[in-house]
Amino acid sequence: MRKVAVVGAGHTKFGKRNAGWRDLVQEAGKLVFDSVDNLEPKDIESFFIGAAQPERFAFLTHVAPLAAEMLGITPSKIIARTELACASGQAAIRYAYASIAAGLTDIALVLGVEKMFMPDMMEAQSNMTCVLDREWDGVNGLSAPPFFALCAQRHMIEYGTTREQMAMVRVKNQKFASKNPLAQFSGKEFRVDDVVRSKPVSPPLCLLDCSGITDGAAALILVEESLAKKFTDAPMYIIGSGQASIGNLINGLPGLANWDACAIAAKEAYRMAGITPDDIDIAETHDCFTISEIIEYEELGFCKKGEGGKFIEEGQSDIGGKVAINTRGGLLGMGHPLGATALSQAIELFWQFRGEVPDYRYVDGAEIGLTHNLSGSASVHSILIYRRG
Amino acid sequence: MRKVAVVGAGHTKFGKRNAGWRDLVQEAGKLVFDSVDNLEPKDIESFFIGAAQPERFAFLTHVAPLAAEMLGITPSKIIARTELACASGQAAIRYAYASIAAGLTDIALVLGVEKMFMPDMMEAQSNMTCVLDREWDGVNGLSAPPFFALCAQRHMIEYGTTREQMAMVRVKNQKFASKNPLAQFSGKEFRVDDVVRSKPVSPPLCLLDCSGITDGAAALILVEESLAKKFTDAPMYIIGSGQASIGNLINGLPGLANWDACAIAAKEAYRMAGITPDDIDIAETHDCFTISEIIEYEELGFCKKGEGGKFIEEGQSDIGGKVAINTRGGLLGMGHPLGATALSQAIELFWQFRGEVPDYRYVDGAEIGLTHNLSGSASVHSILIYRRG
């Protein structure tokens, strides 16, 4: 299997953007080409776009050639769009990775994008109920916040996790987001009290426990290993991959407080990379809700099952702790433009490894990083492991 | 690069089905598992689903884990959905192929599905305008039939192609579909006069020049070569792949009567397979409209540019001619459930190579086959080449 390197990255401002779907694509495109030496749009052989619901948020489909044209590229090897709800962007990176690893293409552009703000936000909300099983769960009120609230309730009952521990996840991630100009919710920090006393959404989760509706795009250039140094002195390599799904409908899930698919995916990714969870220096995990990050600490193997609450409370997921998690600000602080999130996570690792992030969030000496996305009712978990070049 | 084999196939009846999206998935799933020895749902490591617009046709998204659950599979390596409009199914096969070729997984289920009949068929029509550039072309009336009518007009002007030659494509494909119980339009044959005198849609194209709105699903099992014989005595191998996109908006296309992206994709697929167009015994090409098949003869290299009309008129694309094309009945006769079409095409080759089609359409001695899909404004062309095992 051939090795794959990341050599360029472009990241738009996330937030409520006065920009259309096409604008976001072009903005990320310009940024990614500006980030790489010796690469022109005409050099892009293959194009992978991760986009969750342009069909409903923007009334657009067949978005791969649409975006390619907006970017001025003419792929002659592979072109496709991937959809995996909140992990659509990681699915695009994974398809590009598989294609380069196989030898089907050498140079690929991967772009993730979502335009989620709509004139009628009830429609946006309605679209989001499709991310779970709309016909069987959504119809009973199980959109994302109530579902993750059930997970939180179950985790509190089974493991004694506290309301405050969940709030601490937002406090930590907001601390990073507050100084990140690309974040939707930059410019302010929160205390535990702010989170706990924010507007109730679905008990125990309040507004500040939830990631936002967000517009944004981000892009990466992936190349076959031997080409990497042509484009940058500091590439990043993909060294592990894992993904699993073992149920979708809430009644088909193995549990609410335990996410077995996450553990299965993590095990495979660690096996492939030849490492253990202890080797991860920095991770971007899918904190769509505060409780998610706590359960992920456990399923990714950073702490024992049931000890995720203690892990955040002890500062183990902060810089200086066991593993620095969500230093860009997480989904909670950055916002969550579905198709773009995984790209944004990978870009944080890329910039960290290259020392291109500001001091306040720099993880000195980080060598190995992990990105994790869940999608739907935590029904699919998608993991990639990266190594500094 | 590892080699990839097709070892199983399941194909639902195509047409206006009294079945929902989930029903179609399950029906194809049962059929594909019934077609393979020694394979249980629990053995499926990876799952790739091609679906174009479940978001709008069925108000469903995140359909990969939804379908996985319906199929009783629990993928532990890779799971994703691909969208590429009318080529969504081929994109799924291609992702599976890349993943197995790379060594990321050994056993994959690929399923394509589309539920297109809706209570309000105006809504279905509206969805289909998104397949081209809805905001810039669709708004000016350029849905698929007018676009392909422009291609037909241009081809008539530049190369002297006749109305009757286009009709002959439907006559040929309908001859095959008429006896195919899986076809939407089985049970009847058409003469050139029937096509030419059918209801005008967009001149010169009439109703019988156009493929239908269709419900359907189809599925394949793909495995790494060394495993193939465990599952079947007669596998089929993927030996070539090509894909290209060089424009999307009508003003960005290189031409209407010449589809350069098709020629680029074909050249790459032939190069990879180490063959020329003369080596193709049987092909399933994307006859979304009669004119499409004529242009494809040319761009795929089966005849010279401009001689596609003559090619059909001389019977060169029929059984006994230069290359047997669309022996299952084509999109015109089978119907065109967007995500399922490419799977259906691959299944025709699989059954042909195994001698599992009825005599009326059997291509004796076929060794090498090609499947071709276009999507949107013929803006993306996707090609795979298969070899009998």
PDB file of N, CA, C and O in Angstrom, chain A residues 16-58:
ATOM      1  N   LYS A  16     -21.927  32.265  10.651  1.00  0.00           N
ATOM      2  CA  LYS A  16     -23.068  32.666   9.819  1.00  0.00           C
ATOM      3  C   LYS A  16     -22.503  33.581   8.751  1.00  0.00           C
ATOM      4  O   LYS A  16     -22.215  34.756   9.015  1.00  0.00           O
ATOM      5  N   ARG A  17     -22.298  33.019   7.582  1.00  0.00           N
ATOM      6  CA  ARG A  17     -21.554  33.727   6.553  1.00  0.00           C
ATOM      7  C   ARG A  17     -22.478  34.374   5.529  1.00  0.00           C
ATOM      8  O   ARG A  17     -23.461  33.775   5.091  1.00  0.00           O
ATOM      9  N   ASN A  18     -22.132  35.595   5.148  1.00  0.00           N
ATOM     10  CA  ASN A  18     -22.841  36.260   4.056  1.00  0.00           C
ATOM     11  C   ASN A  18     -22.221  35.777   2.750  1.00  0.00           C
ATOM     12  O   ASN A  18     -21.582  36.534   2.010  1.00  0.00           O
ATOM     13  N   ALA A  19     -22.385  34.489   2.495  1.00  0.00           N
ATOM     14  CA  ALA A  19     -21.750  33.839   1.344  1.00  0.00           C
ATOM     15  C   ALA A  19     -22.581  32.628   0.975  1.00  0.00           C
ATOM     16  O   ALA A  19     -23.129  31.954   1.851  1.00  0.00           O
ATOM     17  N   GLY A  20     -22.677  32.354  -0.302  1.00  0.00           N
ATOM     18  CA  GLY A  20     -23.416  31.183  -0.774  1.00  0.00           C
ATOM     19  C   GLY A  20     -22.531  29.948  -0.808  1.00  0.00           C
ATOM     20  O   GLY A  20     -21.332  30.011  -0.516  1.00  0.00           O
ATOM     21  N   TRP A  21     -23.152  28.841  -1.187  1.00  0.00           N
ATOM     22  CA  TRP A  21     -22.439  27.557  -1.250  1.00  0.00           C
ATOM     23  C   TRP A  21     -21.221  27.671  -2.164  1.00  0.00           C
ATOM     24  O   TRP A  21     -20.122  27.252  -1.824  1.00  0.00           O
ATOM     25  N   ARG A  22     -21.446  28.250  -3.344  1.00  0.00           N
ATOM     26  CA  ARG A  22     -20.350  28.390  -4.311  1.00  0.00           C
ATOM     27  C   ARG A  22     -19.238  29.287  -3.772  1.00  0.00           C
ATOM     28  O   ARG A  22     -18.050  29.043  -3.996  1.00  0.00           O
ATOM     29  N   ASP A  23     -19.616  30.352  -3.082  1.00  0.00           N
ATOM     30  CA  ASP A  23     -18.619  31.273  -2.535  1.00  0.00           C
ATOM     31  C   ASP A  23     -17.705  30.562  -1.546  1.00  0.00           C
ATOM     32  O   ASP A  23     -16.485  30.759  -1.538  1.00  0.00           O
ATOM     33  N   LEU A  24     -18.321  29.742  -0.698  1.00  0.00           N
ATOM     34  CA  LEU A  24     -17.536  29.025   0.314  1.00  0.00           C
ATOM     35  C   LEU A  24     -16.534  28.084  -0.345  1.00  0.00           C
ATOM     36  O   LEU A  24     -15.380  27.975   0.082  1.00  0.00           O
ATOM     37  N   VAL A  25     -16.981  27.397  -1.399  1.00  0.00           N
ATOM     38  CA  VAL A  25     -16.091  26.485  -2.134  1.00  0.00           C
ATOM     39  C   VAL A  25     -14.908  27.260  -2.716  1.00  0.00           C
ATOM     40  O   VAL A  25     -13.746  26.856  -2.577  1.00  0.00           O
ATOM     41  N   GLN A  26     -15.203  28.375  -3.329  1.00  0.00           N
ATOM     42  CA  GLN A  26     -14.126  29.141  -3.976  1.00  0.00           C
ATOM     43  C   GLN A  26     -13.154  29.733  -2.957  1.00  0.00           C
ATOM     44  O   GLN A  26     -11.947  29.782  -3.187  1.00  0.00           O
ATOM     45  N   GLU A  27     -13.700  30.158  -1.830  1.00  0.00           N
ATOM     46  CA  GLU A  27     -12.845  30.738  -0.794  1.00  0.00           C
ATOM     47  C   GLU A  27     -11.857  29.692  -0.258  1.00  0.00           C
ATOM     48  O   GLU A  27     -10.656  29.952  -0.149  1.00  0.00           O
ATOM     49  N   ALA A  28     -12.363  28.498   0.041  1.00  0.00           N
ATOM     50  CA  ALA A  28     -11.474  27.430   0.526  1.00  0.00           C
ATOM     51  C   ALA A  28     -10.491  27.025  -0.563  1.00  0.00           C
ATOM     52  O   ALA A  28      -9.328  26.708  -0.289  1.00  0.00           O
ATOM     53  N   GLY A  29     -10.958  27.035  -1.808  1.00  0.00           N
ATOM     54  CA  GLY A  29     -10.093  26.673  -2.931  1.00  0.00           C
ATOM     55  C   GLY A  29      -8.925  27.633  -3.069  1.00  0.00           C
ATOM     56  O   GLY A  29      -7.765  27.226  -3.213  1.00  0.00           O
ATOM     57  N   LYS A  30      -9.223  28.918  -3.022  1.00  0.00           N
ATOM     58  CA  LYS A  30      -8.130  29.901  -3.137  1.00  0.00           C
ATOM     59  C   LYS A  30      -7.115  29.705  -2.009  1.00  0.00           C
ATOM     60  O   LYS A  30      -5.899  29.686  -2.231  1.00  0.00           O
ATOM     61  N   LEU A  31      -7.635  29.519  -0.813  1.00  0.00           N
ATOM     62  CA  LEU A  31      -6.747  29.362   0.341  1.00  0.00           C
ATOM     63  C   LEU A  31      -5.869  28.117   0.227  1.00  0.00           C
ATOM     64  O   LEU A  31      -4.682  28.154   0.561  1.00  0.00           O
ATOM     65  N   VAL A  32      -6.432  27.033  -0.255  1.00  0.00           N
ATOM     66  CA  VAL A  32      -5.623  25.804  -0.312  1.00  0.00           C
ATOM     67  C   VAL A  32      -4.563  25.907  -1.398  1.00  0.00           C
ATOM     68  O   VAL A  32      -3.421  25.457  -1.201  1.00  0.00           O
ATOM     69  N   PHE A  33      -4.892  26.508  -2.520  1.00  0.00           N
ATOM     70  CA  PHE A  33      -3.855  26.664  -3.555  1.00  0.00           C
ATOM     71  C   PHE A  33      -2.783  27.659  -3.110  1.00  0.00           C
ATOM     72  O   PHE A  33      -1.602  27.477  -3.404  1.00  0.00           O
ATOM     73  N   ASP A  34      -3.182  28.684  -2.392  1.00  0.00           N
ATOM     74  CA  ASP A  34      -2.200  29.646  -1.883  1.00  0.00           C
ATOM     75  C   ASP A  34      -1.240  29.007  -0.881  1.00  0.00           C
ATOM     76  O   ASP A  34      -0.134  29.508  -0.661  1.00  0.00           O
ATOM     77  N   SER A  35      -1.682  27.899  -0.265  1.00  0.00           N
ATOM     78  CA  SER A  35      -0.872  27.296   0.803  1.00  0.00           C
ATOM     79  C   SER A  35       0.233  26.374   0.294  1.00  0.00           C
ATOM     80  O   SER A  35       1.069  25.914   1.079  1.00  0.00           O
ATOM     81  N   VAL A  36       0.206  26.048  -1.001  1.00  0.00           N
ATOM     82  CA  VAL A  36       1.128  25.038  -1.534  1.00  0.00           C
ATOM     83  C   VAL A  36       2.015  25.645  -2.610  1.00  0.00           C
ATOM     84  O   VAL A  36       1.534  26.382  -3.467  1.00  0.00           O
ATOM     85  N   ASP A  37       3.285  25.295  -2.583  1.00  0.00           N
ATOM     86  CA  ASP A  37       4.189  25.714  -3.651  1.00  0.00           C
ATOM     87  C   ASP A  37       4.055  24.764  -4.841  1.00  0.00           C
ATOM     88  O   ASP A  37       3.754  23.587  -4.676  1.00  0.00           O
ATOM     89  N   ASN A  38       4.321  25.263  -6.017  1.00  0.00           N
ATOM     90  CA  ASN A  38       4.472  24.408  -7.209  1.00  0.00           C
ATOM     91  C   ASN A  38       3.223  23.612  -7.565  1.00  0.00           C
ATOM     92  O   ASN A  38       3.323  22.523  -8.111  1.00  0.00           O
ATOM     93  N   LEU A  39       2.072  24.128  -7.225  1.00  0.00           N
ATOM     94  CA  LEU A  39       0.845  23.398  -7.566  1.00  0.00           C
ATOM     95  C   LEU A  39      -0.169  24.360  -8.177  1.00  0.00           C
ATOM     96  O   LEU A  39      -0.517  25.380  -7.578  1.00  0.00           O
ATOM     97  N   GLU A  40      -0.627  24.002  -9.360  1.00  0.00           N
ATOM     98  CA  GLU A  40      -1.647  24.787 -10.048  1.00  0.00           C
ATOM     99  C   GLU A  40      -2.932  23.973 -10.109  1.00  0.00           C
ATOM    100  O   GLU A  40      -2.893  22.740 -10.067  1.00  0.00           O
ATOM    101  N   PRO A  41      -4.067  24.642 -10.278  1.00  0.00           N
ATOM    102  CA  PRO A  41      -5.318  23.888 -10.416  1.00  0.00           C
ATOM    103  C   PRO A  41      -5.248  22.798 -11.488  1.00  0.00           C
ATOM    104  O   PRO A  41      -5.808  21.717 -11.310  1.00  0.00           O
ATOM    105  N   LYS A  42      -4.535  23.055 -12.558  1.00  0.00           N
ATOM    106  CA  LYS A  42      -4.467  22.056 -13.635  1.00  0.00           C
ATOM    107  C   LYS A  42      -3.748  20.777 -13.212  1.00  0.00           C
ATOM    108  O   LYS A  42      -3.856  19.736 -13.878  1.00  0.00           O
ATOM    109  N   ASP A  43      -2.993  20.835 -12.123  1.00  0.00           N
ATOM    110  CA  ASP A  43      -2.254  19.654 -11.660  1.00  0.00           C
ATOM    111  C   ASP A  43      -3.130  18.684 -10.871  1.00  0.00           C
ATOM    112  O   ASP A  43      -2.699  17.563 -10.566  1.00  0.00           O
ATOM    113  N   ILE A  44      -4.311  19.105 -10.496  1.00  0.00           N
ATOM    114  CA  ILE A  44      -5.176  18.248  -9.668  1.00  0.00           C
ATOM    115  C   ILE A  44      -5.763  17.131 -10.527  1.00  0.00           C
ATOM    116  O   ILE A  44      -6.536  17.367 -11.441  1.00  0.00           O
ATOM    117  N   GLU A  45      -5.392  15.890 -10.196  1.00  0.00           N
ATOM    118  CA  GLU A  45      -5.879  14.732 -10.949  1.00  0.00           C
ATOM    119  C   GLU A  45      -7.232  14.250 -10.473  1.00  0.00           C
ATOM    120  O   GLU A  45      -8.006  13.693 -11.246  1.00  0.00           O
ATOM    121  N   SER A  46      -7.454  14.387  -9.165  1.00  0.00           N
ATOM    122  CA  SER A  46      -8.660  13.808  -8.587  1.00  0.00           C
ATOM    123  C   SER A  46      -9.258  14.757  -7.556  1.00  0.00           C
ATOM    124  O   SER A  46      -8.533  15.527  -6.916  1.00  0.00           O
ATOM    125  N   PHE A  47     -10.564  14.676  -7.424  1.00  0.00           N
ATOM    126  CA  PHE A  47     -11.267  15.622  -6.558  1.00  0.00           C
ATOM    127  C   PHE A  47     -12.335  14.888  -5.750  1.00  0.00           C
ATOM    128  O   PHE A  47     -13.152  14.149  -6.300  1.00  0.00           O
ATOM    129  N   PHE A  48     -12.303  15.111  -4.451  1.00  0.00           N
ATOM    130  CA  PHE A  48     -13.243  14.472  -3.543  1.00  0.00           C
ATOM    131  C   PHE A  48     -13.900  15.566  -2.720  1.00  0.00           C
ATOM    132  O   PHE A  48     -13.214  16.337  -2.055  1.00  0.00           O
ATOM    133  N   ILE A  49     -15.207  15.618  -2.747  1.00  0.00           N
ATOM    134  CA  ILE A  49     -15.897  16.642  -1.986  1.00  0.00           C
ATOM    135  C   ILE A  49     -16.821  15.985  -0.970  1.00  0.00           C
ATOM    136  O   ILE A  49     -17.589  15.085  -1.300  1.00  0.00           O
ATOM    137  N   GLY A  50     -16.689  16.440   0.269  1.00  0.00           N
ATOM    138  CA  GLY A  50     -17.572  15.980   1.336  1.00  0.00           C
ATOM    139  C   GLY A  50     -18.628  17.035   1.594  1.00  0.00           C
ATOM    140  O   GLY A  50     -18.294  18.181   1.908  1.00  0.00           O
ATOM    141  N   ALA A  51     -19.866  16.659   1.434  1.00  0.00           N
ATOM    142  CA  ALA A  51     -20.979  17.595   1.633  1.00  0.00           C
ATOM    143  C   ALA A  51     -22.164  16.774   2.093  1.00  0.00           C
ATOM    144  O   ALA A  51     -22.497  15.764   1.481  1.00  0.00           O
ATOM    145  N   ALA A  52     -22.787  17.197   3.177  1.00  0.00           N
ATOM    146  CA  ALA A  52     -23.826  16.354   3.779  1.00  0.00           C
ATOM    147  C   ALA A  52     -25.187  16.537   3.105  1.00  0.00           C
ATOM    148  O   ALA A  52     -25.789  15.589   2.644  1.00  0.00           O
ATOM    149  N   GLN A  53     -25.659  17.750   3.054  1.00  0.00           N
ATOM    150  CA  GLN A  53     -27.020  17.939   2.545  1.00  0.00           C
ATOM    151  C   GLN A  53     -27.170  19.181   1.668  1.00  0.00           C
ATOM    152  O   GLN A  53     -28.077  19.978   1.906  1.00  0.00           O
ATOM    153  N   PRO A  54     -26.336  19.362   0.664  1.00  0.00           N
ATOM    154  CA  PRO A  54     -26.587  20.490  -0.241  1.00  0.00           C
ATOM    155  C   PRO A  54     -27.962  20.383  -0.894  1.00  0.00           C
ATOM    156  O   PRO A  54     -28.554  21.403  -1.244  1.00  0.00           O
ATOM    157  N   GLU A  55     -28.454  19.156  -1.031  1.00  0.00           N
ATOM    158  CA  GLU A  55     -29.776  18.959  -1.643  1.00  0.00           C
ATOM    159  C   GLU A  55     -30.871  19.703  -0.886  1.00  0.00           C
ATOM    160  O   GLU A  55     -31.817  20.200  -1.489  1.00  0.00           O
ATOM    161  N   ARG A  56     -30.746  19.738   0.436  1.00  0.00           N
ATOM    162  CA  ARG A  56     -31.801  20.380   1.218  1.00  0.00           C
ATOM    163  C   ARG A  56     -31.407  21.765   1.717  1.00  0.00           C
ATOM    164  O   ARG A  56     -32.238  22.661   1.775  1.00  0.00           O
ATOM    165  N   PHE A  57     -30.145  21.948   2.061  1.00  0.00           N
ATOM    166  CA  PHE A  57     -29.742  23.272   2.567  1.00  0.00           C
ATOM    167  C   PHE A  57     -29.597  24.293   1.439  1.00  0.00           C
ATOM    168  O   PHE A  57     -29.825  25.477   1.643  1.00  0.00           O
ATOM    169  N   ALA A  58     -29.199  23.822   0.256  1.00  0.00           N
ATOM    170  CA  ALA A  58     -28.923  24.770  -0.832  1.00  0.00           C
ATOM    171  C   ALA A  58     -29.621  24.397  -2.133  1.00  0.00           C
ATOM    172  O   ALA A  58     -29.425  25.061  -3.139  1.00  0.00           O
TER     173      ALA A  58
END
